[in-house]
PDB file of C-alpha atoms in Angstrom:
ATOM      1  CA  MET A   1     -93.174  -2.037 -15.432  1.00  0.00           C
ATOM      2  CA  ARG A   2     -91.967  -0.185 -18.320  1.00  0.00           C
ATOM      3  CA  THR A   3     -91.670   2.809 -15.615  1.00  0.00           C
ATOM      4  CA  ALA A   4     -89.470   0.690 -13.610  1.00  0.00           C
ATOM      5  CA  LEU A   5     -87.519  -0.348 -15.680  1.00  0.00           C
ATOM      6  CA  ARG A   6     -86.964   3.291 -17.384  1.00  0.00           C
ATOM      7  CA  ALA A   7     -86.445   3.422 -13.294  1.00  0.00           C
ATOM      8  CA  SER A   8     -83.428   0.488 -12.651  1.00  0.00           C
ATOM      9  CA  ILE A   9     -81.495   1.331 -16.791  1.00  0.00           C
ATOM     10  CA  SER A  10     -80.899   4.794 -15.807  1.00  0.00           C
ATOM     11  CA  THR A  11     -80.029   4.448 -11.555  1.00  0.00           C
ATOM     12  CA  ALA A  12     -77.343   2.040 -13.933  1.00  0.00           C
ATOM     13  CA  VAL A  13     -76.034   4.224 -16.114  1.00  0.00           C
ATOM     14  CA  LEU A  14     -75.799   6.665 -13.689  1.00  0.00           C
ATOM     15  CA  ALA A  15     -73.845   4.392 -11.645  1.00  0.00           C
ATOM     16  CA  GLY A  16     -71.849   3.505 -13.840  1.00  0.00           C
ATOM     17  CA  ALA A  17     -71.126   6.815 -14.622  1.00  0.00           C
ATOM     18  CA  LEU A  18     -70.271   7.979 -10.882  1.00  0.00           C
ATOM     19  CA  LEU A  19     -67.824   4.409 -11.060  1.00  0.00           C
ATOM     20  CA  ALA A  20     -66.591   5.559 -14.318  1.00  0.00           C
ATOM     21  CA  PRO A  21     -64.027   8.525 -12.776  1.00  0.00           C
ATOM     22  CA  VAL A  22     -62.232   5.236  -9.933  1.00  0.00           C
ATOM     23  CA  ALA A  23     -61.655   2.739 -11.985  1.00  0.00           C
ATOM     24  CA  GLY A  24     -60.118   4.750 -14.089  1.00  0.00           C
ATOM     25  CA  THR A  25     -58.315   6.066 -11.777  1.00  0.00           C
ATOM     26  CA  ALA A  26     -57.110   2.703  -9.985  1.00  0.00           C
ATOM     27  CA  TYR A  27     -56.767   1.495 -13.741  1.00  0.00           C
ATOM     28  CA  ALA A  28     -53.618   4.373 -13.867  1.00  0.00           C
ATOM     29  CA  ALA A  29     -52.459   3.681 -10.338  1.00  0.00           C
ATOM     30  CA  THR A  30     -51.737  -0.014 -11.332  1.00  0.00           C
ATOM     31  CA  THR A  31     -50.020   1.234 -14.913  1.00  0.00           C
ATOM     32  CA  PRO A  32     -46.217   0.602 -15.797  1.00  0.00           C
ATOM     33  CA  GLN A  33     -45.160   3.781 -15.884  1.00  0.00           C
ATOM     34  CA  ALA A  34     -46.316   4.780 -12.670  1.00  0.00           C
ATOM     35  CA  ALA A  35     -44.955   1.619 -11.024  1.00  0.00           C
ATOM     36  CA  ALA A  36     -41.459   2.873 -13.183  1.00  0.00           C
ATOM     37  CA  ALA A  37     -40.813   6.085 -11.009  1.00  0.00           C
ATOM     38  CA  THR A  38     -41.060   4.211  -7.610  1.00  0.00           C
ATOM     39  CA  VAL A  39     -38.250   2.012  -8.364  1.00  0.00           C
ATOM     40  CA  PRO A  40     -35.309   3.092  -6.132  1.00  0.00           C
ATOM     41  CA  ALA A  41     -32.249   4.396  -6.903  1.00  0.00           C
ATOM     42  CA  ARG A  42     -30.031   1.240  -6.052  1.00  0.00           C
ATOM     43  CA  TYR A  43     -31.584  -0.880  -8.255  1.00  0.00           C
ATOM     44  CA  ALA A  44     -33.027   1.256 -11.464  1.00  0.00           C
ATOM     45  CA  GLY A  45     -30.369   1.218 -14.514  1.00  0.00           C
ATOM     46  CA  THR A  46     -30.719   0.239 -18.135  1.00  0.00           C
ATOM     47  CA  PRO A  47     -33.661  -2.462 -18.950  1.00  0.00           C
ATOM     48  CA  VAL A  48     -33.331  -4.744 -22.014  1.00  0.00           C
ATOM     49  CA  LEU A  49     -35.261  -7.391 -22.807  1.00  0.00           C
ATOM     50  CA  ILE A  50     -33.343 -10.621 -23.669  1.00  0.00           C
ATOM     51  CA  ASP A  51     -35.795 -13.392 -23.519  1.00  0.00           C
ATOM     52  CA  THR A  52     -39.567 -13.681 -23.401  1.00  0.00           C
ATOM     53  CA  GLY A  53     -40.447 -13.186 -20.442  1.00  0.00           C
ATOM     54  CA  VAL A  54     -36.757 -11.904 -18.890  1.00  0.00           C
ATOM     55  CA  VAL A  55     -35.388  -8.019 -19.271  1.00  0.00           C
ATOM     56  CA  ALA A  56     -31.839  -7.943 -17.666  1.00  0.00           C
ATOM     57  CA  VAL A  57     -31.620  -4.454 -16.164  1.00  0.00           C
ATOM     58  CA  LEU A  58     -28.126  -2.760 -16.760  1.00  0.00           C
ATOM     59  CA  ARG A  59     -25.894  -0.878 -14.014  1.00  0.00           C
ATOM     60  CA  ASN A  60     -22.226   0.594 -13.526  1.00  0.00           C
ATOM     61  CA  ALA A  61     -22.284   2.757 -10.592  1.00  0.00           C
ATOM     62  CA  ALA A  62     -20.874   3.496  -7.476  1.00  0.00           C
ATOM     63  CA  GLU A  63     -21.083   0.191  -6.788  1.00  0.00           C
ATOM     64  CA  GLY A  64     -19.618  -1.564  -9.306  1.00  0.00           C
ATOM     65  CA  PRO A  65     -21.448  -2.550 -13.244  1.00  0.00           C
ATOM     66  CA  GLU A  66     -24.534  -5.529 -12.101  1.00  0.00           C
ATOM     67  CA  VAL A  67     -26.598  -6.769 -14.109  1.00  0.00           C
ATOM     68  CA  TRP A  68     -30.193  -7.591 -12.875  1.00  0.00           C
ATOM     69  CA  ILE A  69     -31.715 -10.224 -14.025  1.00  0.00           C
ATOM     70  CA  ARG A  70     -35.949 -10.407 -13.443  1.00  0.00           C
ATOM     71  CA  ALA A  71     -38.741 -11.836 -14.682  1.00  0.00           C
ATOM     72  CA  VAL A  72     -41.738  -9.422 -16.438  1.00  0.00           C
ATOM     73  CA  SER A  73     -44.775  -9.887 -18.398  1.00  0.00           C
ATOM     74  CA  ASP A  74     -44.724 -11.766 -21.528  1.00  0.00           C
ATOM     75  CA  SER A  75     -46.281  -8.489 -22.931  1.00  0.00           C
ATOM     76  CA  TRP A  76     -43.057  -6.807 -21.474  1.00  0.00           C
ATOM     77  CA  LYS A  77     -42.206  -3.617 -23.194  1.00  0.00           C
ATOM     78  CA  PRO A  78     -39.064  -0.971 -22.972  1.00  0.00           C
ATOM     79  CA  SER A  79     -41.552   1.571 -21.042  1.00  0.00           C
ATOM     80  CA  ASP A  80     -43.612  -0.905 -18.899  1.00  0.00           C
ATOM     81  CA  ASP A  81     -41.961  -1.585 -15.122  1.00  0.00           C
ATOM     82  CA  TYR A  82     -39.017  -4.098 -14.973  1.00  0.00           C
ATOM     83  CA  MET A  83     -38.843  -4.349 -11.022  1.00  0.00           C
ATOM     84  CA  GLY A  84     -40.036  -7.954 -11.246  1.00  0.00           C
ATOM     85  CA  ARG A  85     -38.904 -11.098  -9.677  1.00  0.00           C
ATOM     86  CA  VAL A  86     -34.846 -11.842  -9.308  1.00  0.00           C
ATOM     87  CA  LEU A  87     -33.705 -14.172 -11.534  1.00  0.00           C
ATOM     88  CA  ALA A  88     -29.739 -14.301 -11.239  1.00  0.00           C
ATOM     89  CA  THR A  89     -27.631 -10.932 -10.354  1.00  0.00           C
ATOM     90  CA  LEU A  90     -24.223 -10.926 -11.524  1.00  0.00           C
ATOM     91  CA  ASP A  91     -21.329  -8.462 -10.346  1.00  0.00           C
ATOM     92  CA  VAL A  92     -17.351  -8.078 -10.053  1.00  0.00           C
ATOM     93  CA  THR A  93     -18.048 -11.266  -8.125  1.00  0.00           C
ATOM     94  CA  HIS A  94     -20.402 -13.303  -9.709  1.00  0.00           C
ATOM     95  CA  LEU A  95     -19.592 -13.463 -13.655  1.00  0.00           C
ATOM     96  CA  LYS A  96     -21.116 -16.211 -14.790  1.00  0.00           C
ATOM     97  CA  ALA A  97     -25.187 -17.147 -14.292  1.00  0.00           C
ATOM     98  CA  SER A  98     -27.787 -19.557 -15.965  1.00  0.00           C
ATOM     99  CA  VAL A  99     -31.362 -19.423 -16.253  1.00  0.00           C
ATOM    100  CA  GLY A 100     -34.127 -20.870 -18.392  1.00  0.00           C
ATOM    101  CA  GLY A 101     -32.014 -21.429 -20.861  1.00  0.00           C
ATOM    102  CA  LEU A 102     -29.706 -18.460 -21.068  1.00  0.00           C
ATOM    103  CA  GLU A 103     -25.530 -18.994 -20.724  1.00  0.00           C
ATOM    104  CA  LEU A 104     -24.985 -15.104 -18.757  1.00  0.00           C
ATOM    105  CA  GLU A 105     -22.182 -13.816 -18.570  1.00  0.00           C
ATOM    106  CA  LEU A 106     -20.211 -10.007 -17.589  1.00  0.00           C
ATOM    107  CA  VAL A 107     -17.851  -9.456 -19.788  1.00  0.00           C
ATOM    108  CA  GLY A 108     -15.189  -6.528 -19.136  1.00  0.00           C
ATOM    109  CA  SER A 109     -15.910  -6.455 -15.303  1.00  0.00           C
ATOM    110  CA  ASN A 110     -12.197  -4.387 -14.911  1.00  0.00           C
ATOM    111  CA  SER A 111     -12.557  -2.071 -18.256  1.00  0.00           C
ATOM    112  CA  PRO A 112     -14.050   1.006 -18.532  1.00  0.00           C
ATOM    113  CA  ARG A 113     -17.112  -0.643 -21.055  1.00  0.00           C
ATOM    114  CA  PRO A 114     -18.528  -4.145 -19.561  1.00  0.00           C
ATOM    115  CA  SER A 115     -21.742  -5.970 -20.905  1.00  0.00           C
ATOM    116  CA  LEU A 116     -23.357  -8.579 -20.889  1.00  0.00           C
ATOM    117  CA  SER A 117     -23.057 -11.506 -22.962  1.00  0.00           C
ATOM    118  CA  VAL A 118     -26.416 -13.426 -24.182  1.00  0.00           C
ATOM    119  CA  ALA A 119     -25.643 -17.625 -24.975  1.00  0.00           C
ATOM    120  CA  LYS A 120     -28.794 -19.340 -27.024  1.00  0.00           C
ATOM    121  CA  GLY A 121     -28.918 -21.982 -29.138  1.00  0.00           C
ATOM    122  CA  GLY A 122     -26.037 -20.935 -29.992  1.00  0.00           C
ATOM    123  CA  THR A 123     -26.744 -17.795 -30.807  1.00  0.00           C
ATOM    124  CA  THR A 124     -24.540 -14.863 -28.906  1.00  0.00           C
ATOM    125  CA  LYS A 125     -25.857 -11.668 -27.942  1.00  0.00           C
ATOM    126  CA  SER A 126     -24.210  -8.314 -26.121  1.00  0.00           C
ATOM    127  CA  TYR A 127     -25.608  -5.679 -24.927  1.00  0.00           C
ATOM    128  CA  PRO A 128     -23.021  -2.974 -23.200  1.00  0.00           C
ATOM    129  CA  LEU A 129     -24.322  -1.576 -19.807  1.00  0.00           C
ATOM    130  CA  PRO A 130     -24.006   2.228 -18.863  1.00  0.00           C
ATOM    131  CA  GLN A 131     -20.522   3.658 -18.664  1.00  0.00           C
ATOM    132  CA  ALA A 132     -19.228   4.708 -15.562  1.00  0.00           C
ATOM    133  CA  PRO A 133     -19.957   8.112 -13.925  1.00  0.00           C
ATOM    134  CA  THR A 134     -16.427  10.022 -14.220  1.00  0.00           C
ATOM    135  CA  ALA A 135     -13.785  10.314 -11.238  1.00  0.00           C
ATOM    136  CA  PRO A 136     -14.343  14.608 -10.900  1.00  0.00           C
ATOM    137  CA  ALA A 137     -12.072  16.746 -12.008  1.00  0.00           C
ATOM    138  CA  ASP A 138      -9.504  17.040  -9.731  1.00  0.00           C
ATOM    139  CA  CYS A 139      -7.689  14.159  -7.669  1.00  0.00           C
ATOM    140  CA  VAL A 140      -5.460  16.296  -6.100  1.00  0.00           C
ATOM    141  CA  SER A 141      -5.948  15.490  -2.607  1.00  0.00           C
ATOM    142  CA  GLN A 142      -5.946  19.139   0.096  1.00  0.00           C
ATOM    143  CA  THR A 143      -2.187  20.044   0.676  1.00  0.00           C
ATOM    144  CA  LYS A 144      -1.038  18.744   4.434  1.00  0.00           C
ATOM    145  CA  GLN A 145       1.605  21.187   5.808  1.00  0.00           C
ATOM    146  CA  VAL A 146       4.228  19.803   7.909  1.00  0.00           C
ATOM    147  CA  GLY A 147       6.841  21.309  10.100  1.00  0.00           C
ATOM    148  CA  LEU A 148      10.684  20.440   8.981  1.00  0.00           C
ATOM    149  CA  GLY A 149      12.377  22.038  11.777  1.00  0.00           C
ATOM    150  CA  ALA A 150      15.195  25.362  10.490  1.00  0.00           C
ATOM    151  CA  GLY A 151      12.389  26.966   9.601  1.00  0.00           C
ATOM    152  CA  LEU A 152      11.743  24.456   7.010  1.00  0.00           C
ATOM    153  CA  GLN A 153       7.939  23.116   5.878  1.00  0.00           C
ATOM    154  CA  ALA A 154       7.371  20.857   3.421  1.00  0.00           C
ATOM    155  CA  ASP A 155       3.871  19.791   1.468  1.00  0.00           C
ATOM    156  CA  LEU A 156       2.289  16.536   1.602  1.00  0.00           C
ATOM    157  CA  THR A 157      -0.083  16.306  -1.506  1.00  0.00           C
ATOM    158  CA  MET A 158      -1.398  12.554  -2.815  1.00  0.00           C
ATOM    159  CA  SER A 159      -2.840  12.539  -6.798  1.00  0.00           C
ATOM    160  CA  PRO A 160      -3.430   9.238  -9.060  1.00  0.00           C
ATOM    161  CA  LYS A 161       0.078   9.676 -10.348  1.00  0.00           C
ATOM    162  CA  GLY A 162       1.786   9.058  -6.717  1.00  0.00           C
ATOM    163  CA  PRO A 163       2.603  11.401  -4.028  1.00  0.00           C
ATOM    164  CA  LYS A 164       4.255  14.431  -3.949  1.00  0.00           C
ATOM    165  CA  VAL A 165       6.562  16.846  -1.457  1.00  0.00           C
ATOM    166  CA  VAL A 166       7.233  20.267  -2.108  1.00  0.00           C
ATOM    167  CA  MET A 167       9.899  21.428   0.847  1.00  0.00           C
ATOM    168  CA  HIS A 168      10.525  24.570   0.999  1.00  0.00           C
ATOM    169  CA  ASP A 169      11.178  27.348   3.480  1.00  0.00           C
ATOM    170  CA  ALA A 170       9.171  29.274   5.920  1.00  0.00           C
ATOM    171  CA  ASP A 171      10.526  32.691   4.759  1.00  0.00           C
ATOM    172  CA  PRO A 172       8.480  33.522   1.917  1.00  0.00           C
ATOM    173  CA  ALA A 173      11.188  35.817  -0.393  1.00  0.00           C
ATOM    174  CA  ASP A 174      13.653  32.255   0.327  1.00  0.00           C
ATOM    175  CA  THR A 175      13.498  30.934  -3.565  1.00  0.00           C
ATOM    176  CA  TRP A 176      14.465  27.237  -2.102  1.00  0.00           C
ATOM    177  CA  THR A 177      12.644  24.708  -2.840  1.00  0.00           C
ATOM    178  CA  ARG A 178      13.095  20.395  -3.512  1.00  0.00           C
ATOM    179  CA  THR A 179      10.646  18.182  -4.807  1.00  0.00           C
ATOM    180  CA  LEU A 180       9.703  14.243  -4.491  1.00  0.00           C
ATOM    181  CA  THR A 181       7.177  12.404  -6.013  1.00  0.00           C
ATOM    182  CA  ARG A 182       6.816   8.933  -6.835  1.00  0.00           C
ATOM    183  CA  THR A 183       9.539   8.350  -8.886  1.00  0.00           C
ATOM    184  CA  ASN A 184      11.916  10.589  -7.485  1.00  0.00           C
ATOM    185  CA  PRO A 185      11.527   9.190  -4.352  1.00  0.00           C
ATOM    186  CA  GLU A 186      14.858  10.698  -2.754  1.00  0.00           C
ATOM    187  CA  GLY A 187      16.331  13.963  -1.981  1.00  0.00           C
ATOM    188  CA  ALA A 188      20.026  15.870  -2.743  1.00  0.00           C
ATOM    189  CA  SER A 189      22.542  13.924   0.123  1.00  0.00           C
ATOM    190  CA  ASP A 190      23.431  16.814   1.833  1.00  0.00           C
ATOM    191  CA  TYR A 191      19.377  17.177   3.064  1.00  0.00           C
ATOM    192  CA  PHE A 192      17.774  13.040   4.394  1.00  0.00           C
ATOM    193  CA  SER A 193      14.543  13.341   2.727  1.00  0.00           C
ATOM    194  CA  ARG A 194      12.600  10.345   1.239  1.00  0.00           C
ATOM    195  CA  ILE A 195       8.946   8.863   0.787  1.00  0.00           C
ATOM    196  CA  ASN A 196       9.259   6.090   2.015  1.00  0.00           C
ATOM    197  CA  ASN A 197       7.115   3.338   0.155  1.00  0.00           C
ATOM    198  CA  PRO A 198       5.756   5.353  -2.927  1.00  0.00           C
ATOM    199  CA  SER A 199       4.529   3.278  -5.318  1.00  0.00           C
ATOM    200  CA  GLY A 200       2.120   1.437  -2.338  1.00  0.00           C
ATOM    201  CA  ALA A 201      -1.072   1.370  -0.322  1.00  0.00           C
ATOM    202  CA  LYS A 202       0.105   4.091   2.663  1.00  0.00           C
ATOM    203  CA  PRO A 203       3.484   6.099   1.216  1.00  0.00           C
ATOM    204  CA  VAL A 204       5.480   7.802   4.443  1.00  0.00           C
ATOM    205  CA  PHE A 205       7.499  10.839   3.990  1.00  0.00           C
ATOM    206  CA  GLU A 206      10.521  11.018   6.366  1.00  0.00           C
ATOM    207  CA  TRP A 207      13.327  13.215   7.478  1.00  0.00           C
ATOM    208  CA  LYS A 208      15.743  14.617   8.950  1.00  0.00           C
ATOM    209  CA  THR A 209      16.429  18.545  10.008  1.00  0.00           C
ATOM    210  CA  GLN A 210      20.735  17.531  10.576  1.00  0.00           C
ATOM    211  CA  GLY A 211      23.062  15.497   9.163  1.00  0.00           C
ATOM    212  CA  GLY A 212      23.971  12.939  11.592  1.00  0.00           C
ATOM    213  CA  GLU A 213      23.104   9.320  12.257  1.00  0.00           C
ATOM    214  CA  ASN A 214      22.342  10.082  16.282  1.00  0.00           C
ATOM    215  CA  VAL A 215      19.956  12.676  14.534  1.00  0.00           C
ATOM    216  CA  PRO A 216      16.058  10.783  15.110  1.00  0.00           C
ATOM    217  CA  SER A 217      14.028  10.777  10.909  1.00  0.00           C
ATOM    218  CA  GLY A 218      10.526  12.876  11.440  1.00  0.00           C
ATOM    219  CA  PHE A 219       7.660  10.806   9.808  1.00  0.00           C
ATOM    220  CA  ALA A 220       4.123  12.307   8.447  1.00  0.00           C
ATOM    221  CA  THR A 221       1.896  10.227   6.325  1.00  0.00           C
ATOM    222  CA  PHE A 222       0.043  11.653   3.196  1.00  0.00           C
ATOM    223  CA  PRO A 223      -3.416  12.547   2.886  1.00  0.00           C
ATOM    224  CA  ALA A 224      -5.723  10.458   0.566  1.00  0.00           C
ATOM    225  CA  LEU A 225      -6.759  10.247  -2.585  1.00  0.00           C
ATOM    226  CA  PRO A 226      -9.912  12.488  -3.471  1.00  0.00           C
ATOM    227  CA  LYS A 227     -13.708   9.782  -3.523  1.00  0.00           C
ATOM    228  CA  GLY A 228     -13.706   8.444  -7.447  1.00  0.00           C
ATOM    229  CA  CYS A 229      -9.938   8.806  -7.876  1.00  0.00           C
ATOM    230  CA  THR A 230      -7.572   5.708  -8.341  1.00  0.00           C
ATOM    231  CA  PRO A 231      -4.039   5.427  -8.972  1.00  0.00           C
ATOM    232  CA  GLU A 232      -2.787   5.421 -12.061  1.00  0.00           C
ATOM    233  CA  TYR A 233       0.096   3.170 -11.358  1.00  0.00           C
ATOM    234  CA  GLN A 234       0.329  -0.674 -10.270  1.00  0.00           C
ATOM    235  CA  VAL A 235       0.025  -0.546  -6.231  1.00  0.00           C
ATOM    236  CA  THR A 236       3.515  -1.825  -5.049  1.00  0.00           C
ATOM    237  CA  GLU A 237       4.296  -2.625  -1.862  1.00  0.00           C
ATOM    238  CA  GLU A 238       8.323  -2.200  -1.035  1.00  0.00           C
ATOM    239  CA  THR A 239       9.499  -5.448   0.325  1.00  0.00           C
ATOM    240  CA  PRO A 240      11.356  -5.164   4.072  1.00  0.00           C
ATOM    241  CA  ALA A 241      15.004  -4.499   3.629  1.00  0.00           C
ATOM    242  CA  PRO A 242      16.429  -8.251   5.147  1.00  0.00           C
ATOM    243  CA  LYS A 243      18.097  -8.257   8.746  1.00  0.00           C
ATOM    244  CA  PRO A 244      21.287  -8.545   9.569  1.00  0.00           C
ATOM    245  CA  GLU A 245      23.312 -12.061  10.372  1.00  0.00           C
ATOM    246  CA  PRO A 246      24.845 -11.971  13.462  1.00  0.00           C
ATOM    247  CA  SER A 247      28.612 -12.164  12.803  1.00  0.00           C
ATOM    248  CA  ALA A 248      30.079 -15.964  13.352  1.00  0.00           C
ATOM    249  CA  THR A 249      33.452 -14.528  15.316  1.00  0.00           C
ATOM    250  CA  LYS A 250      33.204 -14.040  18.850  1.00  0.00           C
ATOM    251  CA  PRO A 251      35.445 -11.983  20.665  1.00  0.00           C
ATOM    252  CA  VAL A 252      37.769 -13.020  22.590  1.00  0.00           C
ATOM    253  CA  PRO A 253      37.266 -12.894  26.458  1.00  0.00           C
ATOM    254  CA  ALA A 254      38.830 -10.791  29.209  1.00  0.00           C
ATOM    255  CA  THR A 255      39.955 -13.612  32.061  1.00  0.00           C
ATOM    256  CA  ASN A 256      42.003 -15.265  28.706  1.00  0.00           C
ATOM    257  CA  VAL A 257      44.674 -12.475  28.977  1.00  0.00           C
ATOM    258  CA  VAL A 258      47.576 -11.231  30.827  1.00  0.00           C
ATOM    259  CA  SER A 259      50.089  -8.222  31.724  1.00  0.00           C
ATOM    260  CA  ALA A 260      53.188  -8.421  30.790  1.00  0.00           C
ATOM    261  CA  ARG A 261      55.737  -5.222  31.843  1.00  0.00           C
ATOM    262  CA  THR A 262      58.739  -4.405  30.399  1.00  0.00           C
ATOM    263  CA  THR A 263      60.968  -1.273  30.857  1.00  0.00           C
ATOM    264  CA  GLY A 264      58.803   0.839  29.451  1.00  0.00           C
ATOM    265  CA  GLN A 265      56.201  -0.482  28.134  1.00  0.00           C
ATOM    266  CA  THR A 266      53.437  -3.395  28.487  1.00  0.00           C
ATOM    267  CA  THR A 267      52.817  -6.642  26.137  1.00  0.00           C
ATOM    268  CA  VAL A 268      49.003  -8.713  26.669  1.00  0.00           C
ATOM    269  CA  VAL A 269      49.805 -11.971  25.837  1.00  0.00           C
ATOM    270  CA  PRO A 270      48.087 -15.331  26.149  1.00  0.00           C
ATOM    271  CA  GLN A 271      48.097 -16.473  30.180  1.00  0.00           C
ATOM    272  CA  GLY A 272      49.533 -19.886  30.365  1.00  0.00           C
ATOM    273  CA  SER A 273      51.611 -18.914  27.704  1.00  0.00           C
ATOM    274  CA  VAL A 274      54.936 -17.136  29.877  1.00  0.00           C
ATOM    275  CA  ALA A 275      56.721 -18.952  32.580  1.00  0.00           C
ATOM    276  CA  ALA A 276      56.804 -17.773  36.060  1.00  0.00           C
ATOM    277  CA  GLY A 277      59.496 -15.473  37.096  1.00  0.00           C
ATOM    278  CA  ALA A 278      60.906 -14.944  33.155  1.00  0.00           C
ATOM    279  CA  GLU A 279      60.820 -11.726  32.278  1.00  0.00           C
ATOM    280  CA  ILE A 280      59.483 -10.390  28.668  1.00  0.00           C
ATOM    281  CA  ALA A 281      61.831  -8.841  26.483  1.00  0.00           C
ATOM    282  CA  SER A 282      59.873  -6.313  23.623  1.00  0.00           C
ATOM    283  CA  GLU A 283      61.446  -5.382  20.106  1.00  0.00           C
ATOM    284  CA  ASP A 284      60.775  -2.086  20.337  1.00  0.00           C
ATOM    285  CA  THR A 285      62.780  -2.177  23.595  1.00  0.00           C
ATOM    286  CA  ASP A 286      64.868   0.669  23.667  1.00  0.00           C
ATOM    287  CA  ASN A 287      69.059   0.872  23.484  1.00  0.00           C
ATOM    288  CA  SER A 288      69.144   1.031  27.131  1.00  0.00           C
ATOM    289  CA  VAL A 289      67.611  -1.689  27.480  1.00  0.00           C
ATOM    290  CA  THR A 290      69.174  -3.931  24.990  1.00  0.00           C
ATOM    291  CA  LEU A 291      72.872  -2.712  26.668  1.00  0.00           C
ATOM    292  CA  ALA A 292      71.606  -3.669  30.578  1.00  0.00           C
ATOM    293  CA  ALA A 293      71.497  -6.614  29.256  1.00  0.00           C
ATOM    294  CA  GLY A 294      74.070  -7.397  27.424  1.00  0.00           C
ATOM    295  CA  ALA A 295      76.065  -6.289  30.404  1.00  0.00           C
ATOM    296  CA  GLY A 296      74.081  -8.555  32.371  1.00  0.00           C
ATOM    297  CA  LEU A 297      75.316 -11.939  29.704  1.00  0.00           C
ATOM    298  CA  LEU A 298      79.199  -9.990  30.063  1.00  0.00           C
ATOM    299  CA  SER A 299      78.870 -10.082  34.087  1.00  0.00           C
ATOM    300  CA  VAL A 300      77.655 -13.950  33.948  1.00  0.00           C
ATOM    301  CA  VAL A 301      80.104 -15.051  31.982  1.00  0.00           C
ATOM    302  CA  ALA A 302      83.117 -13.687  33.708  1.00  0.00           C
ATOM    303  CA  ALA A 303      81.470 -15.160  36.448  1.00  0.00           C
ATOM    304  CA  LEU A 304      81.372 -18.683  35.037  1.00  0.00           C
ATOM    305  CA  GLY A 305      85.176 -17.937  33.916  1.00  0.00           C
ATOM    306  CA  ALA A 306      86.517 -17.130  36.968  1.00  0.00           C
ATOM    307  CA  THR A 307      84.973 -20.345  38.835  1.00  0.00           C
ATOM    308  CA  PHE A 308      86.696 -22.930  35.783  1.00  0.00           C
ATOM    309  CA  LEU A 309      90.060 -20.659  36.419  1.00  0.00           C
ATOM    310  CA  ARG A 310      89.353 -21.761  40.935  1.00  0.00           C
ATOM    311  CA  ARG A 311      88.571 -25.352  40.095  1.00  0.00           C
ATOM    312  CA  ARG A 312      91.428 -26.304  38.421  1.00  0.00           C
ATOM    313  CA  ARG A 313      94.156 -25.103  39.821  1.00  0.00           C
ATOM    314  CA  SER A 314      92.140 -27.035  42.578  1.00  0.00           C
ATOM    315  CA  HIS A 315      93.127 -29.448  41.247  1.00  0.00           C
ATOM    316  CA  SER A 316      96.682 -28.809  39.536  1.00  0.00           C
TER     317      SER A 316
END
């Protein structure tokens, strides 16, 4: 009997010894540290305990400032897994939320250092979010080179300060240059060049290789800012110039005028203002025309006088 009991105890001890590593391995696989190591990068952040069983995961990455409110165990510690059930999410489009008596607000979402405000029972605490990743050290775009004709070239670049154009001669020996910027968008009058919409989202470089209104303009867009770079100025689109209103004065139709010719000159007068067969004398008629008119008048007077004398004699 004792022999059988000893055998059973030995078997249990041996089984326990064999099973102990397996149990330890299974427990280790469920430790918070092991689970936390598998958090996807999209949801990883800085967890802080804001209430019993509630953590806020603070993020400020490429997606912008975010706060994920998650449920955890009542005994949660900073080294434990924080990928529990999502209770609320705060971001630039959802700045406030209420969770279990907590009033949450994402403060300064557009500032360099946003924070999470947690109010409960008249007490407010603030938790700063991680600092946003810095922009690339070099925020100047690649150079876009444009041929302007007449042996000239233009180098177009974009930076946080705005669009920039450097015009120069294609011959390196020629030192002629001209620079246009967002704050100085127009060139000198001897060579037409300017940056249209200089403070807008899509500025355009316009130029003419020669003067004159009939010469067509050339146009070129600017390269985009490098990823992660933003303008240092307020982006403002230009207001288009108003279109000129049509003139209220209507031209006189050509059918309303006729031509009347005199010796050495043509005068245009309104139709119907001259009787048929009448002659029109110009104030600028030369002396020969004036003398001829005077001689004709004298002839008419002499003829009337002769007629008057004949009639008087016949009655006497």
